[in-house]
XYZ file of C-alpha atoms in Angstrom:
561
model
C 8.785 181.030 -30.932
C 7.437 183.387 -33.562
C 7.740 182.339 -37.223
C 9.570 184.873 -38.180
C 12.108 184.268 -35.659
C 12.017 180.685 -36.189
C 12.583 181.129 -40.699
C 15.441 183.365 -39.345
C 17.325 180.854 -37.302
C 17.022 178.334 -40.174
C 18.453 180.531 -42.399
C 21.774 178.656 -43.807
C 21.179 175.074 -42.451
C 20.883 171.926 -44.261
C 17.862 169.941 -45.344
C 18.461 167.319 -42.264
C 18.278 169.776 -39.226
C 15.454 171.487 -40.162
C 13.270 168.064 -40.884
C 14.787 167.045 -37.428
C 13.725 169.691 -35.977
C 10.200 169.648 -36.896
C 10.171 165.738 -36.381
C 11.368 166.494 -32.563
C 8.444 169.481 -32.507
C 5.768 167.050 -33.283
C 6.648 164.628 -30.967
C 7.202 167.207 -28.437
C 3.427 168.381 -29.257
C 2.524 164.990 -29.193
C 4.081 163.891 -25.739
C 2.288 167.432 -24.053
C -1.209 166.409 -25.439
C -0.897 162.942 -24.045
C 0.287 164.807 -20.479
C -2.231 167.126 -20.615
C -4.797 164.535 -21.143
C -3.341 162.524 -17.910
C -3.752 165.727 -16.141
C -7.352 166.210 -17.226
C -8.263 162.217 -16.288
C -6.613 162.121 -13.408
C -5.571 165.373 -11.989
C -9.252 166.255 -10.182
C -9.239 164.457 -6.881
C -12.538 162.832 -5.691
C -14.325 164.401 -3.519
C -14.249 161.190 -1.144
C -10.502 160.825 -1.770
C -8.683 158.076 -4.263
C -9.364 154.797 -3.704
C -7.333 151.332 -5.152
C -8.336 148.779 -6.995
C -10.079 147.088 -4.578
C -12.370 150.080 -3.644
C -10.555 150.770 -0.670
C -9.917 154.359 0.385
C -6.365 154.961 -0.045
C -4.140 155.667 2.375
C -2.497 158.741 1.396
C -5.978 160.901 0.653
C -4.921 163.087 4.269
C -1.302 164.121 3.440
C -0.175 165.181 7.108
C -2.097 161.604 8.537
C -1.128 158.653 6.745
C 1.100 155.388 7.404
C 4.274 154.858 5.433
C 3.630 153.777 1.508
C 5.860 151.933 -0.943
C 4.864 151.216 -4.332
C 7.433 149.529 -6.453
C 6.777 150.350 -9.983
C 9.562 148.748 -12.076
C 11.405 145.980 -10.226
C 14.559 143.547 -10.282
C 12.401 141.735 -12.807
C 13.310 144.058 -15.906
C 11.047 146.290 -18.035
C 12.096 147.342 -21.232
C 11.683 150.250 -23.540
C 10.697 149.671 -27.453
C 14.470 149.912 -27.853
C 14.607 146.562 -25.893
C 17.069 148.592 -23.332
C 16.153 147.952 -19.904
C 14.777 150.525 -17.635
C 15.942 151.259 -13.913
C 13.941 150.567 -10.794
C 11.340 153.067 -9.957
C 9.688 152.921 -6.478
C 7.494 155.844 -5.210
C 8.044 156.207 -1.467
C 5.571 158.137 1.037
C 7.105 158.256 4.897
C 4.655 157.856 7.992
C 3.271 161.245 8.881
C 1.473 161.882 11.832
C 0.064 165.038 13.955
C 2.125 164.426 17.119
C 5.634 164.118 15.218
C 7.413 166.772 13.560
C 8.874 165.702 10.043
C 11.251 168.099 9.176
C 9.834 168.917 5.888
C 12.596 168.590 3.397
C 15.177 167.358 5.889
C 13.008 164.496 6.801
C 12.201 163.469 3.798
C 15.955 163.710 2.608
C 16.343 161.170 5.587
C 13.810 158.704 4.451
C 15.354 158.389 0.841
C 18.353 157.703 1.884
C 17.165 154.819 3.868
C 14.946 153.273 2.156
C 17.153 153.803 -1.124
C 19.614 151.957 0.721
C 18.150 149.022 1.407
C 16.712 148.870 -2.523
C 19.784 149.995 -4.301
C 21.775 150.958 -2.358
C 23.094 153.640 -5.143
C 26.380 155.697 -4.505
C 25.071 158.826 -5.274
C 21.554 160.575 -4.640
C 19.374 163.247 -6.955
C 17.621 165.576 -4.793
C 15.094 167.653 -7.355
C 11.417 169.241 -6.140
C 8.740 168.295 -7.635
C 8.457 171.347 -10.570
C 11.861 171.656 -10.967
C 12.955 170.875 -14.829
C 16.702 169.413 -16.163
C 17.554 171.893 -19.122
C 20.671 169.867 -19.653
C 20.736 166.262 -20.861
C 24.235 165.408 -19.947
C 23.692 167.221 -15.936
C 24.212 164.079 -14.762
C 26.986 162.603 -16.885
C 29.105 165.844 -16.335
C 28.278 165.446 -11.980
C 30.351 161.967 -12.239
C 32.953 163.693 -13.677
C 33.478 165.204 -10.605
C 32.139 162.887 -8.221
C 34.064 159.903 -10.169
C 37.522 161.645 -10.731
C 40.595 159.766 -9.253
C 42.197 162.499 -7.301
C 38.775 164.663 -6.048
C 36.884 161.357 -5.151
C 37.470 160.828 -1.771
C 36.655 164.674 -1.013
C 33.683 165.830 -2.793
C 30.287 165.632 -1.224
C 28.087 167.223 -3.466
C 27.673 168.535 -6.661
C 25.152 171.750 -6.699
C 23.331 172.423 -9.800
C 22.276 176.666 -10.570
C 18.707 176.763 -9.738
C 17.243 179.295 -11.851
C 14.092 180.563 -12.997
C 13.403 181.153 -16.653
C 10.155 182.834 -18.279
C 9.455 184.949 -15.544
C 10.469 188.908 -16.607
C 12.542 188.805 -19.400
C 14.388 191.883 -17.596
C 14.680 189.564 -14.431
C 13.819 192.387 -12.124
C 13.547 189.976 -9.243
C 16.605 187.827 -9.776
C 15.384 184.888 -10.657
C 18.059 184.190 -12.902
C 20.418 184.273 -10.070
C 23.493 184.643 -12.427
C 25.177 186.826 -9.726
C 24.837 184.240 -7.006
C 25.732 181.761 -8.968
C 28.633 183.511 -11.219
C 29.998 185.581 -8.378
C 29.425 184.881 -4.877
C 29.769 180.817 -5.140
C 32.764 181.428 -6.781
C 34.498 183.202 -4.174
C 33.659 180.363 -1.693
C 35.848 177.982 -3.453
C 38.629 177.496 -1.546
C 36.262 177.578 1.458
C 34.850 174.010 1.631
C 33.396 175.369 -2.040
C 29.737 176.227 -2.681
C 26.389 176.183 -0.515
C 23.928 173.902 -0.542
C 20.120 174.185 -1.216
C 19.231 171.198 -0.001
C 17.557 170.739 -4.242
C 18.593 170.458 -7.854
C 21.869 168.961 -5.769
C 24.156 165.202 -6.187
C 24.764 163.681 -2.971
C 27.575 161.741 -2.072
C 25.638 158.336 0.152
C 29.111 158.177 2.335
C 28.818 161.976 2.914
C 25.924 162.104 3.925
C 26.355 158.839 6.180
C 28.282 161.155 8.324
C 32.013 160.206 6.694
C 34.838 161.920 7.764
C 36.950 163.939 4.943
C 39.897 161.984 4.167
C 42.968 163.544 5.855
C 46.347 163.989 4.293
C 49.001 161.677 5.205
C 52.630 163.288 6.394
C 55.627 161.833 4.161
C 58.539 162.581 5.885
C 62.301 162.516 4.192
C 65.553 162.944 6.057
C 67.654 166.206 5.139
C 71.345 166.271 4.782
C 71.621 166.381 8.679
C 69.844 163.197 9.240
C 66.442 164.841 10.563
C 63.694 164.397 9.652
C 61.524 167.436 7.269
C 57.481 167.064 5.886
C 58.218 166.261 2.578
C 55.445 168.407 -0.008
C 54.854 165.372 -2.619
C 51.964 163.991 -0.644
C 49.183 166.086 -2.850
C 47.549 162.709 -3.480
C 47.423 160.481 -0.623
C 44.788 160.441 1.479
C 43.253 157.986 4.032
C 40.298 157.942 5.736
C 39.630 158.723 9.572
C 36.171 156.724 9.401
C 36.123 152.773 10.437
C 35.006 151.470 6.874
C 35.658 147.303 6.170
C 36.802 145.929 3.214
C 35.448 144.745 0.388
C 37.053 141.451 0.954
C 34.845 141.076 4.354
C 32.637 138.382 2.605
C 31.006 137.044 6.007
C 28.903 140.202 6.247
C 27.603 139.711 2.293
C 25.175 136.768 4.366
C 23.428 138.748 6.634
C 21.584 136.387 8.814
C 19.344 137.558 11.811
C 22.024 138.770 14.867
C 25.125 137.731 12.394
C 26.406 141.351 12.908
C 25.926 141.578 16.504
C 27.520 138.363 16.901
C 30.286 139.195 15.017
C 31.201 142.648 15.381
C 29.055 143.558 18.670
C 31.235 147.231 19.138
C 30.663 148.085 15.591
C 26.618 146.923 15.357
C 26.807 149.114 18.924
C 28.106 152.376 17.489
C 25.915 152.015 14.402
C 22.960 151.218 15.919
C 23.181 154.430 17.983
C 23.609 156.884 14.786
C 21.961 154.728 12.250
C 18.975 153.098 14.191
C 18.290 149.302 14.766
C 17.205 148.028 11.406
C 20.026 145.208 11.032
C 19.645 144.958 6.742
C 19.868 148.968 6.784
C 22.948 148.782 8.731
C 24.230 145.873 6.692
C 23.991 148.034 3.264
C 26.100 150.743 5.418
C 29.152 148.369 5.693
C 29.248 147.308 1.951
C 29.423 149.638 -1.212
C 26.278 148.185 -3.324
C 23.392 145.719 -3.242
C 25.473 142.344 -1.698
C 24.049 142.220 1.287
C 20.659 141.837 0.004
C 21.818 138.425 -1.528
C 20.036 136.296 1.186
C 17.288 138.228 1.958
C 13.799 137.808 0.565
C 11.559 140.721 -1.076
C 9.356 140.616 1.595
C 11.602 141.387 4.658
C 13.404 144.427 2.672
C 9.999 145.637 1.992
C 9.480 145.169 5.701
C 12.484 146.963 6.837
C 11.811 149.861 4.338
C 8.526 150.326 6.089
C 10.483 150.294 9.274
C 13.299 152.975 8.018
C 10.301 155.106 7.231
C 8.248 155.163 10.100
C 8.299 158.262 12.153
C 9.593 157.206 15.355
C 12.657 155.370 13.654
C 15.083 158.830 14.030
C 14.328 159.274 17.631
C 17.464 158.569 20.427
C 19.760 158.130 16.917
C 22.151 160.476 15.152
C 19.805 161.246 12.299
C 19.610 165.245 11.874
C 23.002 165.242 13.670
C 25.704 163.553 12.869
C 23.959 161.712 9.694
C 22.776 164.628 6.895
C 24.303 167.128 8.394
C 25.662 169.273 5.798
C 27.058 172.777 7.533
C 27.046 174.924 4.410
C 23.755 174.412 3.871
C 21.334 177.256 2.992
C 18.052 177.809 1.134
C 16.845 179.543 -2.050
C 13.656 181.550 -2.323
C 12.340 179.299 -0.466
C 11.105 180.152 2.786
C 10.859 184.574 2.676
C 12.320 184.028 6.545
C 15.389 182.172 6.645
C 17.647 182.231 9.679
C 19.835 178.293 8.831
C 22.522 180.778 7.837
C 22.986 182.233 11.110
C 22.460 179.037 12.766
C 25.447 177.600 10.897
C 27.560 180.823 12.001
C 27.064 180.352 15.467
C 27.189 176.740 15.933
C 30.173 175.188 17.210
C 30.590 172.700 13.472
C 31.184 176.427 11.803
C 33.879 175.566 8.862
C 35.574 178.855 9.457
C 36.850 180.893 12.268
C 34.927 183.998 11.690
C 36.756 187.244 13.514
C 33.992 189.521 14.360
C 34.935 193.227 12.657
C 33.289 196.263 15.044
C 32.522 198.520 12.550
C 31.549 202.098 14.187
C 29.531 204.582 11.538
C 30.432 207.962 12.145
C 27.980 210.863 10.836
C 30.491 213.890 9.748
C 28.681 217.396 10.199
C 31.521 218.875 8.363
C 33.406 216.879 5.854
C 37.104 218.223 6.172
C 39.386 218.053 3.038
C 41.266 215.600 4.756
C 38.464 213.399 5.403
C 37.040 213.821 1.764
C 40.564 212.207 0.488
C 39.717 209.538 2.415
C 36.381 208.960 1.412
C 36.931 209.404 -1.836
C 39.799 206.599 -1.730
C 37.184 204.344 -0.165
C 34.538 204.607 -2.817
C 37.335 204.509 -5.280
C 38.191 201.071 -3.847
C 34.528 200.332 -3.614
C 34.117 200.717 -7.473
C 37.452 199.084 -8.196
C 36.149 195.882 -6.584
C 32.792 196.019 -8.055
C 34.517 196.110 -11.556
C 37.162 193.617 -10.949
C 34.415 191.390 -9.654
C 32.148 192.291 -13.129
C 35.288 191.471 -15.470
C 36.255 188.136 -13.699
C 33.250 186.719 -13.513
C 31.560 188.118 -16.783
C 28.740 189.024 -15.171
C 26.747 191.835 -17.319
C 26.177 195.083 -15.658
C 22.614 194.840 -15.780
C 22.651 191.422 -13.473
C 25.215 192.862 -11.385
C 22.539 196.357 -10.706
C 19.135 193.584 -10.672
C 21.070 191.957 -7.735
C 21.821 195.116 -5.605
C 18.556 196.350 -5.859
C 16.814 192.588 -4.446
C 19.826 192.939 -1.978
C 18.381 196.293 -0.608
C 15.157 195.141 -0.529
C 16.032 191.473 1.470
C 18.435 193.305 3.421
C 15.797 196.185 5.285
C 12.974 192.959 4.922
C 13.330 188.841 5.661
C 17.302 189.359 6.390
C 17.029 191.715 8.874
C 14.525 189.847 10.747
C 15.965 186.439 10.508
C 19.334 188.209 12.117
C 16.688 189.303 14.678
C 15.174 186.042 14.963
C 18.447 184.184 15.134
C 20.128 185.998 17.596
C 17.081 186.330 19.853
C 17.145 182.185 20.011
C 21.366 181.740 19.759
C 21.777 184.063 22.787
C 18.528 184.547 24.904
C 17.011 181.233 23.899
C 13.723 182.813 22.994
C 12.847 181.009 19.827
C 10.026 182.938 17.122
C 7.105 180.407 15.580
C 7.802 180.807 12.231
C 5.612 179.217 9.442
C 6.330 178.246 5.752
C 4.352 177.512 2.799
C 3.201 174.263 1.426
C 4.766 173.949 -1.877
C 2.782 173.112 -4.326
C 3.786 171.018 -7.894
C 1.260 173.381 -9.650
C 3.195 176.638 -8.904
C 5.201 176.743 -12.012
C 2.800 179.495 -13.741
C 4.255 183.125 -14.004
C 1.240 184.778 -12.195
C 1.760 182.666 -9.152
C 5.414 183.322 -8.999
C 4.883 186.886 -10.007
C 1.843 187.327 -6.866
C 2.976 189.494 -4.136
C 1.863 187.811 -0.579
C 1.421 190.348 1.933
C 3.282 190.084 5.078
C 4.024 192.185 7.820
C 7.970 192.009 6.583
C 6.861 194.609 3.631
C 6.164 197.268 6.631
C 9.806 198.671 7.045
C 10.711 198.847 2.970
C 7.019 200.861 2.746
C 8.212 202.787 5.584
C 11.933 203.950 4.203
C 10.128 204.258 0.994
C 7.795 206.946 2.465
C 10.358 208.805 4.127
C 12.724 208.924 1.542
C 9.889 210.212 -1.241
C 8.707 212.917 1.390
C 12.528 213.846 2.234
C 12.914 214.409 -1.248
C 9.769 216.689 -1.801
C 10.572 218.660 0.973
C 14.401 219.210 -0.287
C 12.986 220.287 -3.517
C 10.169 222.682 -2.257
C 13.363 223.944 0.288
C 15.859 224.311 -2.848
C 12.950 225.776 -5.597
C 12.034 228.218 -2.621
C 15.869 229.142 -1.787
C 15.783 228.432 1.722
C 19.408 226.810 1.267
C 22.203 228.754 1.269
C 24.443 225.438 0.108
C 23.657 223.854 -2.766
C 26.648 220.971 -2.431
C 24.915 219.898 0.630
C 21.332 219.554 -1.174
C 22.570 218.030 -3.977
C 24.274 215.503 -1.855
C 20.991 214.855 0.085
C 18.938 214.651 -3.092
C 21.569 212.168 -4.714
C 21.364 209.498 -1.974
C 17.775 209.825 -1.419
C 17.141 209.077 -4.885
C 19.581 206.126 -4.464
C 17.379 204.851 -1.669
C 14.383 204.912 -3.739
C 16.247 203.564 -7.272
C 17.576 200.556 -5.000
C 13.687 199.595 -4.371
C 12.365 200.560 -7.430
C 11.637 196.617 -8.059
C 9.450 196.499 -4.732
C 7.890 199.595 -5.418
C 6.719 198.311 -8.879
C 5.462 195.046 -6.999
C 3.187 197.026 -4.584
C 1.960 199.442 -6.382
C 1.080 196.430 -9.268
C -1.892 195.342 -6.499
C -2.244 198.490 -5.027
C -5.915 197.532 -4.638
C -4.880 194.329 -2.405
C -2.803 195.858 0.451
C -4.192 195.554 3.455
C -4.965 198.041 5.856
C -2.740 197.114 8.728
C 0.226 197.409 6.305
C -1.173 200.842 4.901
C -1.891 201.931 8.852
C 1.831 201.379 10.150
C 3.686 202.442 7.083
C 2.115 205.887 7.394
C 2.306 206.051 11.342
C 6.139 205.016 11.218
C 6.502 207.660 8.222
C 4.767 210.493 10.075
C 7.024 209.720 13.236
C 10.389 209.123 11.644
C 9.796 212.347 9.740
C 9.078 214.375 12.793
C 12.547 213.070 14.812
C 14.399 213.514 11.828
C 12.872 217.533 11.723
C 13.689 217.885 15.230
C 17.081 215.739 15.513
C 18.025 217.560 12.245
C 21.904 216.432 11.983
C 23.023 218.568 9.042
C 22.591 221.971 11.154
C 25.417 223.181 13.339
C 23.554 223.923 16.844
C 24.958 226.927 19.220
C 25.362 226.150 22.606
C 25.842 229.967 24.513
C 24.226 232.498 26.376
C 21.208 233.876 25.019
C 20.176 237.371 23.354
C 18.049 238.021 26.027
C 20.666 237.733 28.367
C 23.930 239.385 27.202
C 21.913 241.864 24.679
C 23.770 243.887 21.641
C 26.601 242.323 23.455
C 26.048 238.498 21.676
């Protein structure tokens, strides 16, 4: 922060904020030295790979080749802070990869938490962050439970999704990455419909919801009317029950889970879990209870041995992992991969939340705008605007956000949405499915020129192409209208006006390219000008605005035409 800023803000304030604030600065300074210094020790990977203590390479040195890894750092046995307050366990976990199985990527490692959290904790509720993602709010987690925790929404929330936003970018935010219109606007008109999406990050978890537990249903109190029949009564707001075979609390037997106690026992229930959960019997055990009680009999070494199991890559195959465990249906992604299609997906699969009546919307193109057609139009962008500002007012959303996330909307829309509708429907209805590939995140990707870095892709081809047309569309109506070769100026004007919309709307990706104008590569440069060129020259020869004659010719009928 500048200093002058900074004597500014202290203006007015007590002696004990200020000396608390530079008391939290130092250490602050202090804490990113020692970080920094980590980094520098121990960021640089050998050039042979890690190795452990004992000089042996270590496993995980080949990320996509590597057997399953569990280090436990703190443990049941207690480590405490210098405030003698006892820290919580912290276990790094790395699941099995190998070449010949496909992992999922996040999915699959959302999978492997879960189980192997499970058989360690077994905690009701699960943090899914990535790995340069930062909590700006100290009480996020304290304010979750309030939600997740309240008497009458408990049974029926599943997760709690945090804004994922991203600060010191452009302080303009010409490329959204505040997201306060997604966030402020659009999630907000999804409540009511199962509520908001989910990112699959910065996101609470529910353990039973994502075990596959059904929504409690509502049960129907009846009363008898003055008649004697029998009426739904409304006072049931509250009562719930749920549709999922759970056992009590009081089932003590299964709190001593001995070697084939549970297929003894229950051999239909151990049957239908094994099939969606897999065969790990101490897995399924922590499925049945709501904490760490079934671990009471059972040593370190054989949870340690079923985590390794639950991790494994061929644990998830014939089971209902992916399916009907972790399979949240409003789920979508972020800026995360620049071709996403999971939306689609969701639309047309048969777990769809929502009935969705397909609207055939027909586009006519009026050669002559009538004056009764004009009223109309005019009521319809009248309604148009009426909505935008009702939307602006109700969700106090600032004008300059609202304009920031039409413009990234235009550009998406003729770009990575367009194409993953394309993509989509090609596998949905002719089963003809597109290799798509995605980026390897990486932890060190937090810097502004990194985010800021445009990565060329043959996506940017169409917005370069409108782009073209529309600038030489607008040349050419000016040389026409400077040269007075129109006899209409309404209809210019009209022409000029949404042409210079079109190129407004994608003034952000114009400002991107032409940043690295020096990095575009040819094949971009190539088709952008040959679908330019050809556009222009059916537009020329299609030219909608002019009435054609149909009739005889002059040569024909004569003075007579």
């Amino acid at each position: 922060m500048n200093e002058t800023v900074l004597k500014n803000c202290l203006k007015g304030w007590t002696s004990p904020f200020p000396d608390n604030r530079k008391n939290s600065s130092r250490l602050y300074e202090e804490f990113k030295v020692r970080i920094n210094g980590l980094v520098i020790k121990y960021g640089r990977v050998p050039f042979n790979g890690l190795k452990m203590k004992d000089g042996t390479p270590w496993p995980g040195n080949n990320t996509n080749n590597h057997p399953g890894m569990i280090q436990i750092l703190f443990g049941r046995g207690g480590v405490y802070d210098n405030d003698c307050e006892k820290f919580p366990r912290l276990v790094y976990i790395s699941r099995e990869k190998r070449p010949d199985f496909k992992h999922n990527k996040n999915a699959g490692s959302m999978n492997a938490l879960v189980r192997v959290s499970a058989l360690l904790t077994n905690g009701a509720y699960i943090l899914n962050l990535d790995c340069n993602q930062y909590i700006n709010n100290s009480r996020a987690l304290i304010e979750a439970m309030c939600f997740m925790m309240d008497p009458i929404t408990l049974k029926k929330v599943c997760y709690i999704q945090f804004p994922h936003r991203f600060d010191g970018i452009d302080a303009n935010d010409r490329y959204v990455n505040h997201n306060t219109v997604f966030y402020n606007m659009n999630l907000k008109g999804l409540d009511g419909i199962q509520g908001p999406l989910c990112f699959g990050t910065g996101c609470i978890f529910s353990r039973k919801a994502l075990y596959g537990y059904d929504p409690p249903s509502k049960l129907k109190h009846y009363r008898k009317n003055r008649w004697g029949s029998q009426i739904k009564s409304s006072n049931d707001t509250h009562s719930y029950y749920s549709s999922t075979l759970v056992l009590d609390e009081d089932s003590s037997s299964l709190l001593v889970m001995e070697r084939g106690y549970l297929e003894t026992e229950f051999p239909s229930v151990s049957l239908s879990l094994e099939m969606c959960f897999g065969q790990s019997p101490i897995f399924l055990a922590s499925i049945l209870v709501g904490d760490d009680r079934f671990s009471q009999s059972t040593t370190h070494e054989e949870i340690l041995r079923e985590a390794i199991q639950v991790i494994s890559c061929d644990y998830e195959e014939n089971t209902g992992w992916g399916r009907e465990v972790i399979r949240i249906t409003t789920y979508s992604t972020l800026k995360y991969d620049f071709l996403n299609k999971k939306d689609l997906k969701v639309l047309l699969s048969k777990r769809a939340t929502t009935r969705i009546l397909f609207l055939t919307i027909i586009c006519f193109i009026y050669l002559q705008i009538t004056s009764e057609a004009s009223i109309w139009l005019i009521l319809l962008l009248l309604s148009v605007f009426a909505n935008i500002v009702l939307e602006i007012r109700w969700n106090e959303v600032g004008i300059e956000n609202w304009w920031r996330n039409r413009q990234f909307w235009v550009t998406a829309g003729i770009s990575s949405h367009l194409f993953a509708v394309l993509q989509g429907s090609c596998g949905a209805v002719l089963r003809l499915f597109i290799c798509s590939r995605s980026r390897t995140k990486s932890c060190a990707e937090g810097s502004e020129v990194k985010i800021s870095k445009v990565r060329w892709t043959s996506l940017l081809i169409l917005p370069i192409t409108i782009t073209l047309v529309n600038l030489i569309a607008m040349a050419v109506g000016i040389s026409y209208a400077l040269g007075g070769a129109y006899a209409s100026w309404t209809l210019q004007f009209i022409k000029l006006l949404f042409t210079f919309l079109v190129i407004i709307h994608l003034y952000p990706f114009l400002k991107g390219v032409t940043s690295q104008r020096h990095q575009i590569p040819t094949i971009l440069v190539v088709w952008s000008l040959l679908l330019a060129f050809l556009f222009s020259l059916l537009w020329i020869n299609v030219n909608p605005f002019t009435t054609h004659f149909h009739g005889p010719s002059k040569k024909d009928c004569g003075i007579q035409c």
